[in-house]
Amino acid sequence: MVNTPLNEVIRAAEQWIADDVDPADQEELRRLIDTARSGAVFGRRAETGGPSAEGGSATDGHPADDGNPAATDGAAVLEGANARAAAEELRDRFAADLQFGTAGLRGAMAAGRNRMNRAVVIRAAAGLAAYLTAALDESAAPPIVVVGYDARRHSETFAHDTAAVLTAAGISVSLLPSALPTPVLAFAVRRLSADAGVMVTASHNPPQDNGYKVYLGGRVVTDSGQGAQIVPPFDERIATAIAAVGPARTVPRATSGWQVLDSTLHEEYIGSVLTRADGAPRDLRIVTTSLHGVGAATLARVLAGAGFTDVIPVTEQRDPDPAFPSVAFPNPEEPGAIDLALSYAQETGADLVIANDPDADRCAAAVRDPRAAIARGPETARTFGWRMLHGDEVGALLGQDAADRGVDVLANSIVSSRLLSRIAVAHRVSHATTLTGFKWISRVVGLGFGYEEALGYCTDPDLVRDKDGISAALRLAQLANRLKADGRSLIDALDDLARRHGLYLTDQISARFTDLSEIGATMARLRSAPPASLAGSPVSSVTDLSAGLDGLPPTDGVRILTEDDTRVIVRPSGTEPKVKCYLEVVLPVPSGATREQLTAVRDSARERLDLVAVGVRTALGLDTAQAATRG
């Protein structure tokens, strides 16, 4: 609806108001419509009385302030800007339906068909109910669904609306008792043999967003993907069912009839994670943060139950708060997100920092790395060498730990480091590469450990067939504890991996767009004119992933390999308006390399990676301000 006349957009908005179920959303749209309708060209009104930019007539009844024409024009320009902004906001809200895909739904919370709101959620729940009923039409028992939610604004309301719609459709519904981590919902799907699970969360997205994840299992999915998030063709079938649902006001909603679970299932989840505790004596000081999310209490219970008593939570970020007041962006990967935790660690002499994202399905870790210390500048935790480990570093550490424990199958996503495959070869176990996302990783047959570089780790697929930031935190704390008992650290373990397999250094460039059409244009630019070389090494192959690769399903992305084994993968994000570029360089390391020699190799790899990043930015046509590098 970018160029749709305002009158048509307003008609669509007024129809939405008539069909909506939420008075606050209805009033919000009415205010937006009123502001957009005031869109005469106010700055020219007093002079010309001409037509407005939106095709209406100039309005009367706006006298000058104290008879001052200049004051009138200034206020008029402001009003006109507000009216134009309201009109564009309406166009965007009604440009299309919020898309339901393998990530479910995710978007900003506001009224309108292209936003997250009660009407959209109610129609989504009705579509899911229709899909499940059709899929199990020959079953004697009704579909079983478990619903969970986090502590974001409206999450609990969206969860109750979902339960009400599913119950009215004849589905047996269990609702988690409070705002809990996403891994608890994923655990519940398998524990209760549910045919589907719904988690209302936007994970690490900005505060204004919310989302709707769907899992399938029970009698609907019975293979290795049982209990995992949806993949094609399930997403298309559910989306088709949603499209057939009428207005939200017409969707039946029960006022009771679903079961609200007590704390037993949450206790079972914690107990199941604790069966993986190694029982070793503890001598580790840990700083934890939940970034204002829902993971703090669960992680505290797990660490305490495993014997970690020297745990220091970041109190300013411990309690759930949908405004996420202490962070600009509630994602551990974003610059500054864990700075407060690093300060705690420096002040308390901690050994390890563990950070969960707001729904606790991701786990970030930070350690003190002497090589990262800075000699100059103001003293901060980073000055003393505290740094967050890259997701590929944690993935390699946990993958090596899993292989040492005797798992048979390791897996990671195509955009993650190739180091895990080398670890698998060294241990003579299987390795699988999947498309991005745990909806694919968790489906690997016989999976023992899987990860993706975006801080997601599946350490126990039998319990949670998804990434789990709580169980990953326990595994990582235990590994750090064992290393400390031997007088070593996680940094030492990473050095050992480099000596054995070579140094694999990874990084990411991401470009955020406000105009979504630029995402497709950026990908098209790369496909039509890929770079001839990167960091001085000729490009040896350019692979369009939309045609599939090595048996993987087609996906929107491009892989670039150079003669020196540098790899770049570029793809649009599945959950944010971004293009992401995943960079990896590989350098040989002598098996007996000293720390000083390893430091020199790491410095060389960092220099090469920085040059690769420059080449990728140039090839994509990104300026420095637009493209952010994640260290």
XYZ file of C-alpha atoms in Angstrom:
631
model
C 0.000 0.000 0.000
C 2.990 2.321 -0.452
C 1.208 4.406 -3.094
C -2.344 3.504 -2.154
C -4.621 6.550 -1.851
C -5.196 7.495 1.757
C -8.960 7.081 1.470
C -8.506 3.391 0.565
C -6.117 2.845 3.460
C -8.546 4.513 5.858
C -11.388 2.311 4.612
C -9.243 -0.781 5.315
C -8.405 0.568 8.778
C -12.047 1.315 9.559
C -13.012 -2.205 8.513
C -10.290 -3.557 10.793
C -11.682 -1.482 13.661
C -15.129 -2.975 13.079
C -13.670 -6.500 13.128
C -11.190 -6.027 15.993
C -11.704 -7.400 19.511
C -9.510 -5.033 21.490
C -10.876 -1.611 22.484
C -7.408 -0.143 22.987
C -6.333 -1.179 19.498
C -9.535 0.200 18.032
C -8.975 3.549 19.729
C -5.337 3.617 18.628
C -6.373 3.238 14.993
C -9.094 5.881 15.322
C -6.523 8.400 16.593
C -4.176 7.502 13.745
C -6.960 7.928 11.197
C -7.955 11.303 12.661
C -4.367 12.526 12.470
C -3.947 11.295 8.895
C -7.233 12.911 7.846
C -5.980 16.286 9.069
C -3.410 16.097 6.302
C -4.088 19.270 4.388
C -0.845 20.936 3.485
C -0.991 23.088 6.586
C 2.117 25.046 5.741
C 0.442 26.361 2.566
C -3.075 26.543 3.947
C -3.129 30.216 4.889
C -1.568 31.280 1.602
C -3.359 29.179 -1.017
C -6.176 27.175 0.463
C -4.952 24.598 -2.085
C -5.401 20.837 -2.109
C -3.643 18.727 0.461
C -0.837 16.308 -0.276
C -3.254 13.458 0.412
C -5.799 14.630 -2.127
C -8.187 16.410 0.267
C -9.095 20.099 0.650
C -7.480 22.703 2.860
C -9.221 23.112 6.173
C -10.448 26.243 7.891
C -10.795 27.087 11.564
C -7.101 27.293 12.418
C -6.469 30.964 13.296
C -2.955 32.322 13.671
C -1.461 32.259 17.177
C -1.889 35.827 18.551
C -2.336 37.037 14.984
C 1.217 36.020 14.065
C 1.332 34.398 10.588
C 4.820 32.996 11.232
C 3.562 31.146 14.316
C 0.678 29.772 12.261
C 3.009 28.510 9.558
C 5.355 26.853 12.074
C 2.553 25.018 13.823
C 1.006 24.156 10.460
C 4.213 22.589 9.160
C 4.432 20.466 12.319
C 0.807 19.384 11.984
C 1.366 18.558 8.342
C 4.402 16.439 9.184
C 2.397 14.577 11.822
C -0.404 13.970 9.341
C 1.973 12.640 6.696
C 3.673 10.385 9.247
C 0.273 9.044 10.350
C -0.714 8.365 6.751
C 2.515 6.454 6.076
C 2.114 4.517 9.319
C -1.385 3.482 8.270
C -0.126 2.418 4.850
C 2.544 0.262 6.457
C 0.147 -1.295 8.960
C -2.190 -2.347 6.151
C 0.373 -3.106 3.445
C -0.075 -6.881 3.911
C -0.874 -9.505 6.484
C 1.911 -10.172 8.982
C 3.595 -13.181 7.416
C 3.405 -16.561 9.115
C 6.459 -18.697 8.311
C 8.920 -21.125 9.847
C 9.635 -18.529 12.538
C 5.892 -18.239 13.196
C 4.908 -14.605 13.607
C 7.111 -11.741 14.730
C 6.632 -8.002 14.519
C 5.982 -4.732 16.286
C 2.982 -4.625 18.627
C 0.305 -2.267 17.311
C -3.132 -2.365 15.719
C -3.412 -3.420 12.069
C -3.018 -6.466 9.857
C 0.784 -6.046 9.505
C 1.442 -5.876 13.268
C 1.338 -8.141 16.315
C -1.964 -7.668 18.144
C -4.845 -9.650 19.582
C -6.751 -9.814 16.306
C -3.746 -11.225 14.434
C -3.031 -13.717 17.227
C -6.658 -14.858 17.404
C -6.736 -15.523 13.652
C -3.379 -17.335 13.875
C -4.693 -19.543 16.683
C -7.829 -20.303 14.684
C -5.705 -21.267 11.670
C -3.519 -23.508 13.813
C -6.634 -25.138 15.266
C -8.023 -25.792 11.790
C -4.715 -27.269 10.636
C -4.385 -29.583 13.651
C -7.992 -30.726 13.419
C -7.550 -31.605 9.745
C -4.201 -33.309 10.345
C -5.718 -35.522 13.054
C -9.176 -35.969 11.550
C -9.000 -39.747 11.857
C -7.801 -39.713 15.460
C -10.202 -40.651 18.227
C -8.663 -38.096 20.602
C -8.642 -34.325 20.027
C -5.373 -32.493 19.346
C -3.258 -31.612 22.391
C -1.547 -28.207 22.568
C 0.608 -26.612 25.250
C 0.960 -22.812 25.345
C 3.673 -20.715 26.990
C 4.621 -17.064 27.129
C 7.402 -14.709 28.220
C 7.189 -11.379 30.090
C 6.916 -8.998 27.141
C 3.989 -6.638 26.860
C 0.795 -8.482 25.897
C 2.470 -11.918 25.950
C 0.161 -13.279 28.633
C -2.899 -11.823 26.862
C -1.854 -13.371 23.541
C -1.332 -16.721 25.290
C -4.787 -16.603 26.913
C -6.395 -15.638 23.592
C -4.668 -18.635 22.005
C -5.927 -20.955 24.733
C -9.459 -19.555 24.373
C -9.543 -20.046 20.584
C -8.042 -23.543 20.663
C -10.376 -24.647 23.458
C -13.418 -23.385 21.568
C -12.243 -25.439 18.576
C -12.342 -28.619 20.646
C -8.616 -28.862 21.337
C -7.173 -29.969 24.678
C -5.053 -27.057 25.917
C -2.508 -26.778 28.722
C -1.233 -23.308 29.628
C 2.057 -22.786 31.447
C 1.426 -21.196 34.855
C 3.531 -18.038 34.406
C 6.062 -16.315 32.180
C 8.793 -18.945 31.678
C 11.762 -19.580 29.360
C 11.142 -20.885 25.865
C 13.082 -24.120 26.613
C 10.470 -24.971 29.254
C 7.747 -24.811 26.588
C 9.847 -26.902 24.196
C 10.401 -29.426 26.998
C 6.658 -29.467 27.710
C 5.799 -30.349 24.108
C 7.778 -33.580 24.367
C 7.025 -34.286 28.039
C 3.258 -34.008 27.487
C 3.336 -35.710 24.058
C 1.610 -32.612 22.711
C 0.688 -32.385 19.046
C 1.707 -28.741 19.035
C 3.212 -26.053 21.208
C 2.877 -22.286 21.036
C 5.372 -19.931 22.656
C 4.515 -16.233 22.731
C 7.881 -14.478 22.623
C 10.000 -12.216 20.456
C 13.186 -13.643 21.970
C 15.941 -11.007 21.645
C 14.024 -8.534 19.462
C 13.479 -4.882 20.512
C 10.973 -4.076 23.288
C 8.215 -3.045 20.869
C 8.135 -6.501 19.247
C 6.392 -9.738 20.071
C 6.149 -13.099 18.357
C 4.462 -16.472 18.086
C 6.561 -19.660 17.764
C 4.904 -22.938 16.814
C 6.243 -26.423 17.558
C 4.787 -29.667 16.210
C 5.076 -33.132 17.713
C 2.896 -35.854 19.195
C 0.877 -37.477 16.420
C 1.500 -34.734 13.858
C 5.289 -35.065 13.554
C 6.668 -38.459 14.518
C 10.176 -38.445 13.004
C 13.387 -36.848 14.307
C 11.672 -33.449 14.206
C 9.116 -34.393 16.833
C 8.848 -31.466 19.238
C 10.845 -29.060 17.059
C 9.782 -25.770 15.509
C 7.967 -25.970 12.200
C 9.616 -26.270 8.791
C 8.094 -26.390 5.298
C 5.558 -27.585 4.332
C 3.960 -27.235 7.789
C 4.365 -23.446 7.802
C 2.629 -23.103 4.431
C -0.242 -25.363 5.503
C -0.782 -23.401 8.707
C -0.496 -20.098 6.819
C -3.125 -21.285 4.333
C -5.438 -22.212 7.211
C -4.912 -18.784 8.797
C -5.733 -17.047 5.511
C -9.088 -18.872 5.444
C -10.090 -17.564 8.894
C -12.653 -14.774 8.974
C -12.412 -11.554 10.989
C -11.163 -11.890 14.563
C -14.533 -10.815 15.963
C -16.173 -13.889 14.390
C -13.688 -16.408 15.820
C -15.226 -18.353 18.739
C -13.359 -18.014 22.035
C -14.045 -20.070 25.120
C -14.120 -18.389 28.513
C -12.817 -21.497 30.299
C -12.012 -25.122 29.676
C -8.232 -25.110 29.332
C -5.886 -26.411 32.019
C -3.472 -24.063 33.748
C -0.506 -26.202 34.725
C 0.989 -25.972 38.192
C 4.722 -25.752 38.889
C 5.279 -29.489 38.441
C 6.332 -29.336 34.807
C 8.791 -26.491 35.477
C 10.248 -28.542 38.324
C 10.542 -31.541 35.983
C 12.429 -29.434 33.466
C 14.886 -28.255 36.125
C 15.268 -31.798 37.435
C 15.894 -33.147 33.940
C 18.616 -30.577 33.278
C 20.207 -31.411 36.623
C 20.543 -35.078 35.674
C 23.418 -33.782 33.502
C 25.296 -32.342 36.510
C 28.720 -33.975 36.797
C 28.946 -33.924 40.607
C 32.444 -32.404 40.647
C 33.554 -30.096 43.493
C 32.864 -26.472 42.608
C 35.379 -23.641 42.660
C 33.974 -21.178 40.163
C 32.607 -17.675 40.587
C 29.925 -16.885 37.997
C 28.195 -13.615 37.139
C 24.788 -14.098 35.507
C 22.341 -11.824 33.728
C 18.950 -12.453 32.140
C 18.830 -9.024 30.397
C 15.456 -8.283 32.034
C 14.050 -11.546 30.674
C 12.478 -14.641 32.212
C 15.526 -16.871 32.688
C 16.999 -15.609 35.970
C 15.060 -17.760 38.434
C 15.361 -20.938 36.363
C 19.087 -20.523 35.767
C 19.661 -19.769 39.450
C 17.823 -22.969 40.418
C 19.841 -25.055 37.960
C 23.229 -23.661 38.963
C 22.460 -23.994 42.668
C 21.169 -27.523 42.167
C 24.408 -28.430 40.390
C 26.461 -27.111 43.313
C 27.446 -23.690 41.995
C 26.908 -21.507 45.043
C 29.255 -18.633 44.191
C 26.867 -17.042 41.687
C 26.380 -13.279 41.427
C 23.347 -12.053 39.474
C 23.325 -8.604 37.866
C 20.567 -7.247 40.092
C 19.689 -4.349 37.763
C 18.775 -6.879 35.034
C 17.500 -9.818 37.094
C 13.751 -9.171 37.183
C 11.604 -9.350 34.041
C 10.885 -5.916 32.575
C 9.322 -5.548 29.111
C 10.911 -2.095 28.722
C 14.448 -3.580 28.978
C 15.561 -0.312 30.627
C 19.302 -0.961 31.046
C 20.082 -2.121 27.494
C 19.650 -0.434 24.133
C 18.853 -3.804 22.538
C 18.096 -6.950 24.604
C 20.431 -9.235 22.668
C 23.741 -10.394 24.188
C 25.341 -10.079 20.747
C 24.639 -6.354 20.512
C 27.354 -3.878 21.577
C 27.028 -2.858 25.217
C 24.364 -5.421 26.134
C 26.541 -7.292 28.636
C 28.790 -4.410 29.714
C 27.101 -4.265 33.118
C 27.754 -7.976 33.640
C 31.394 -7.518 32.616
C 31.726 -4.728 35.173
C 30.347 -7.046 37.860
C 32.842 -9.704 36.798
C 35.816 -7.361 36.971
C 34.767 -5.963 40.341
C 34.125 -9.383 41.915
C 36.998 -11.326 40.379
C 34.630 -13.736 38.626
C 35.777 -16.621 36.445
C 32.856 -16.643 34.019
C 29.953 -14.486 32.841
C 26.788 -16.168 31.601
C 24.125 -14.107 29.828
C 20.797 -15.380 28.589
C 18.625 -13.545 26.108
C 15.139 -12.502 27.313
C 13.448 -15.870 26.660
C 16.561 -17.814 27.764
C 16.908 -20.012 24.716
C 20.315 -18.485 23.934
C 23.427 -18.425 26.087
C 26.333 -16.000 25.863
C 29.577 -16.398 27.787
C 32.370 -13.983 28.629
C 35.794 -14.633 30.105
C 38.953 -12.723 30.874
C 41.383 -13.146 27.991
C 44.853 -11.690 28.710
C 45.382 -11.214 24.965
C 42.388 -8.859 24.825
C 43.717 -6.488 27.511
C 44.137 -2.859 26.448
C 47.112 -0.859 27.679
C 45.672 2.596 27.034
C 42.392 4.381 27.635
C 39.940 4.588 30.543
C 39.761 1.523 32.739
C 36.778 -0.725 32.060
C 36.232 -4.451 32.272
C 37.247 -4.693 28.597
C 40.487 -2.848 29.410
C 41.437 -5.773 31.619
C 40.676 -8.295 28.894
C 37.077 -9.262 29.590
C 35.390 -10.213 26.329
C 32.391 -12.164 25.161
C 33.193 -15.417 23.447
C 31.909 -15.667 19.908
C 29.114 -18.180 19.403
C 31.444 -20.301 17.286
C 33.971 -20.406 20.123
C 31.359 -21.627 22.601
C 30.019 -24.031 19.983
C 33.489 -25.534 19.508
C 34.058 -25.838 23.264
C 30.706 -27.519 23.886
C 31.105 -29.647 20.757
C 34.505 -30.889 21.917
C 33.007 -31.584 25.349
C 30.105 -33.508 23.768
C 32.484 -35.552 21.617
C 34.594 -36.328 24.677
C 31.411 -37.581 26.377
C 30.864 -39.994 23.482
C 27.957 -38.517 21.511
C 27.588 -39.990 18.029
C 26.397 -37.012 15.976
C 27.429 -33.350 15.950
C 25.695 -30.697 13.831
C 25.783 -26.991 13.143
C 24.244 -24.563 10.706
C 25.818 -23.705 7.374
C 26.697 -20.188 8.582
C 28.529 -21.486 11.653
C 32.216 -22.363 11.784
C 33.594 -25.410 9.995
C 35.672 -26.230 13.086
C 32.987 -28.519 14.521
C 33.289 -30.779 11.475
C 37.030 -31.098 12.153
C 36.304 -31.990 15.775
C 33.892 -34.670 14.569
C 36.497 -36.155 12.208
C 39.090 -36.249 14.996
C 36.640 -38.144 17.237
C 35.408 -40.371 14.388
C 31.800 -39.331 14.881
C 29.260 -38.088 12.360
C 28.763 -34.439 11.510
C 25.871 -32.733 9.723
C 25.577 -29.262 8.248
C 22.071 -27.798 8.158
C 20.285 -24.677 7.077
C 20.192 -21.834 9.592
C 17.895 -22.299 12.571
C 17.220 -24.943 15.176
C 14.143 -26.031 13.309
C 16.736 -27.720 11.041
C 19.548 -28.524 13.482
C 17.238 -30.321 15.912
C 15.961 -32.568 13.105
C 19.330 -34.225 12.495
C 18.862 -37.959 13.073
C 20.712 -39.170 16.170
C 21.788 -35.653 17.168
C 23.934 -35.499 20.295
C 24.948 -31.832 20.148
C 24.106 -29.017 17.763
C 24.718 -25.302 17.619
C 24.519 -22.158 15.539
C 26.829 -19.178 15.834
C 24.026 -16.867 17.044
C 24.502 -18.189 20.626
C 22.158 -21.145 20.256
C 23.125 -24.583 21.628
C 21.183 -27.834 21.818
C 23.042 -29.844 24.436
C 20.408 -32.502 25.102
C 17.967 -33.134 22.222
C 16.118 -35.813 24.186
C 14.925 -33.166 26.654
C 14.580 -30.074 24.458
C 14.591 -30.331 20.678
C 15.582 -26.710 20.320
C 18.272 -24.355 21.541
C 18.349 -24.153 25.324
C 20.244 -21.380 27.088
C 19.746 -22.920 30.528
C 21.187 -26.390 29.897
C 23.963 -24.843 27.768
C 24.881 -22.583 30.686
C 25.227 -25.607 32.960
C 27.396 -27.495 30.460
C 29.645 -24.468 29.997
C 29.952 -23.769 33.741
C 30.924 -27.387 34.363
C 33.539 -27.255 31.616
C 35.015 -24.042 33.043
C 34.984 -25.593 36.518
C 36.882 -28.700 35.373
C 39.443 -26.585 33.541
C 39.982 -24.351 36.578
C 40.573 -27.428 38.731
C 43.462 -28.239 36.373
C 44.780 -24.675 36.538
C 43.452 -23.852 33.084
C 40.692 -21.760 31.462
C 38.291 -21.743 28.551
C 40.866 -19.647 26.665
C 43.410 -22.440 27.148
C 40.892 -24.954 25.783
C 40.371 -22.780 22.704
C 44.133 -22.655 22.203
C 44.246 -26.462 22.343
C 41.627 -26.639 19.580
C 43.693 -24.253 17.432
C 46.838 -26.352 17.911
C 44.983 -29.485 16.897
C 42.826 -28.230 14.026
C 44.157 -24.820 12.970
C 42.784 -21.414 13.887
C 39.217 -20.802 12.744
C 38.289 -17.159 13.296
C 34.782 -15.934 12.552
C 32.912 -12.659 12.583
C 29.733 -11.148 11.216
C 28.653 -8.026 9.381
C 24.984 -7.112 9.591
C 23.159 -4.337 7.784
C 19.771 -3.200 9.093
C 17.234 -1.747 6.621
C 14.136 0.368 7.078
C 13.143 -0.132 3.426
C 12.670 -3.901 3.132
C 12.987 -3.782 -0.666
C 16.662 -2.920 -0.163
C 17.253 -6.393 1.259
C 16.358 -8.040 -2.045
C 18.281 -5.382 -3.967
C 21.395 -6.027 -1.863
C 21.227 -9.780 -2.482
C 20.658 -9.199 -6.223
C 23.699 -6.902 -6.338
C 25.885 -9.624 -4.843
C 24.584 -12.300 -7.187
C 25.130 -10.172 -10.286
C 28.563 -8.844 -9.320
C 30.315 -10.988 -6.687
C 33.826 -9.982 -5.634
C 36.758 -11.353 -7.645
C 38.961 -11.580 -4.559
C 38.809 -11.064 -0.800
C 41.775 -9.911 1.291
C 44.015 -10.560 -1.720
C 42.927 -14.175 -2.233
C 41.111 -14.959 -5.515
C 37.534 -16.161 -5.209
C 37.403 -19.821 -6.203
C 33.627 -20.359 -6.118
C 30.355 -18.475 -5.731
C 27.350 -20.659 -4.895
C 23.762 -19.470 -4.996
C 22.117 -21.284 -2.094
C 18.673 -20.717 -3.601
C 19.522 -23.676 -5.861
C 20.364 -25.878 -2.861
C 23.767 -27.145 -1.737
C 25.050 -30.599 -0.773
C 21.527 -31.936 -0.345
C 20.279 -28.970 1.698
C 16.923 -27.403 0.791
C 17.078 -24.163 -1.205
C 17.450 -20.984 0.840
C 18.046 -17.328 0.056
C 21.788 -16.912 0.367
C 25.170 -16.843 -1.345
C 28.360 -18.686 -0.349
C 31.756 -17.389 -1.445
C 34.983 -19.394 -1.089
C 38.502 -18.149 -1.791
C 41.671 -20.037 -2.643
C 43.039 -19.588 0.895
C 39.907 -21.262 2.357
C 38.251 -18.026 3.485
C 34.481 -18.412 3.486
C 31.717 -15.821 3.353
C 27.993 -16.545 3.502
C 25.465 -13.760 2.939
C 21.764 -14.175 3.711
C 18.731 -12.155 4.808
C 17.793 -12.592 8.460
C 14.730 -14.700 9.110
C 13.564 -12.651 12.091
C 14.885 -9.094 11.623
C 15.095 -6.565 8.731
C 18.767 -7.327 8.158
C 21.205 -8.787 5.681
C 23.786 -10.855 7.560
C 27.271 -11.716 6.334
C 29.148 -14.543 8.062
C 32.934 -14.426 7.673
C 35.497 -17.132 8.420
C 39.246 -17.304 7.883
C 41.416 -20.345 8.606
C 45.137 -20.237 9.399
C 47.466 -23.155 10.201
C 48.934 -23.433 13.695
C 51.948 -25.560 14.680
C 50.907 -28.394 16.997
C 53.416 -27.246 19.592
C 52.721 -23.522 19.255
C 53.453 -21.417 22.304
C 50.940 -18.857 23.584
C 53.043 -16.120 21.984
C 52.998 -17.901 18.631
C 49.259 -18.441 18.898
C 48.797 -14.769 19.689
C 50.689 -13.850 16.528
C 48.517 -16.200 14.456
C 45.355 -14.748 15.990
C 46.533 -11.214 15.211
C 47.190 -12.215 11.596
C 43.783 -13.874 11.344
C 42.100 -10.769 12.764
C 43.848 -8.559 10.213
C 42.765 -10.843 7.393
C 39.202 -10.988 8.685
C 39.046 -7.200 8.815
C 40.207 -7.019 5.181
C 37.575 -9.590 4.208
C 34.923 -7.450 5.919
C 35.990 -4.411 3.882
C 35.708 -6.415 0.660
C 32.272 -7.734 1.580
C 30.966 -4.270 2.438
C 32.180 -3.004 -0.920
C 30.623 -5.902 -2.832
C 27.271 -5.347 -1.128
C 27.337 -1.587 -1.574
C 27.121 -0.955 2.165
C 28.558 2.142 3.787
C 30.414 2.008 7.089
C 27.551 3.579 9.040
C 25.052 1.028 7.775
C 27.106 -2.124 8.267
C 28.006 -3.081 11.818
C 30.730 -5.625 12.536
C 30.217 -7.906 15.485
C 33.428 -8.841 17.247
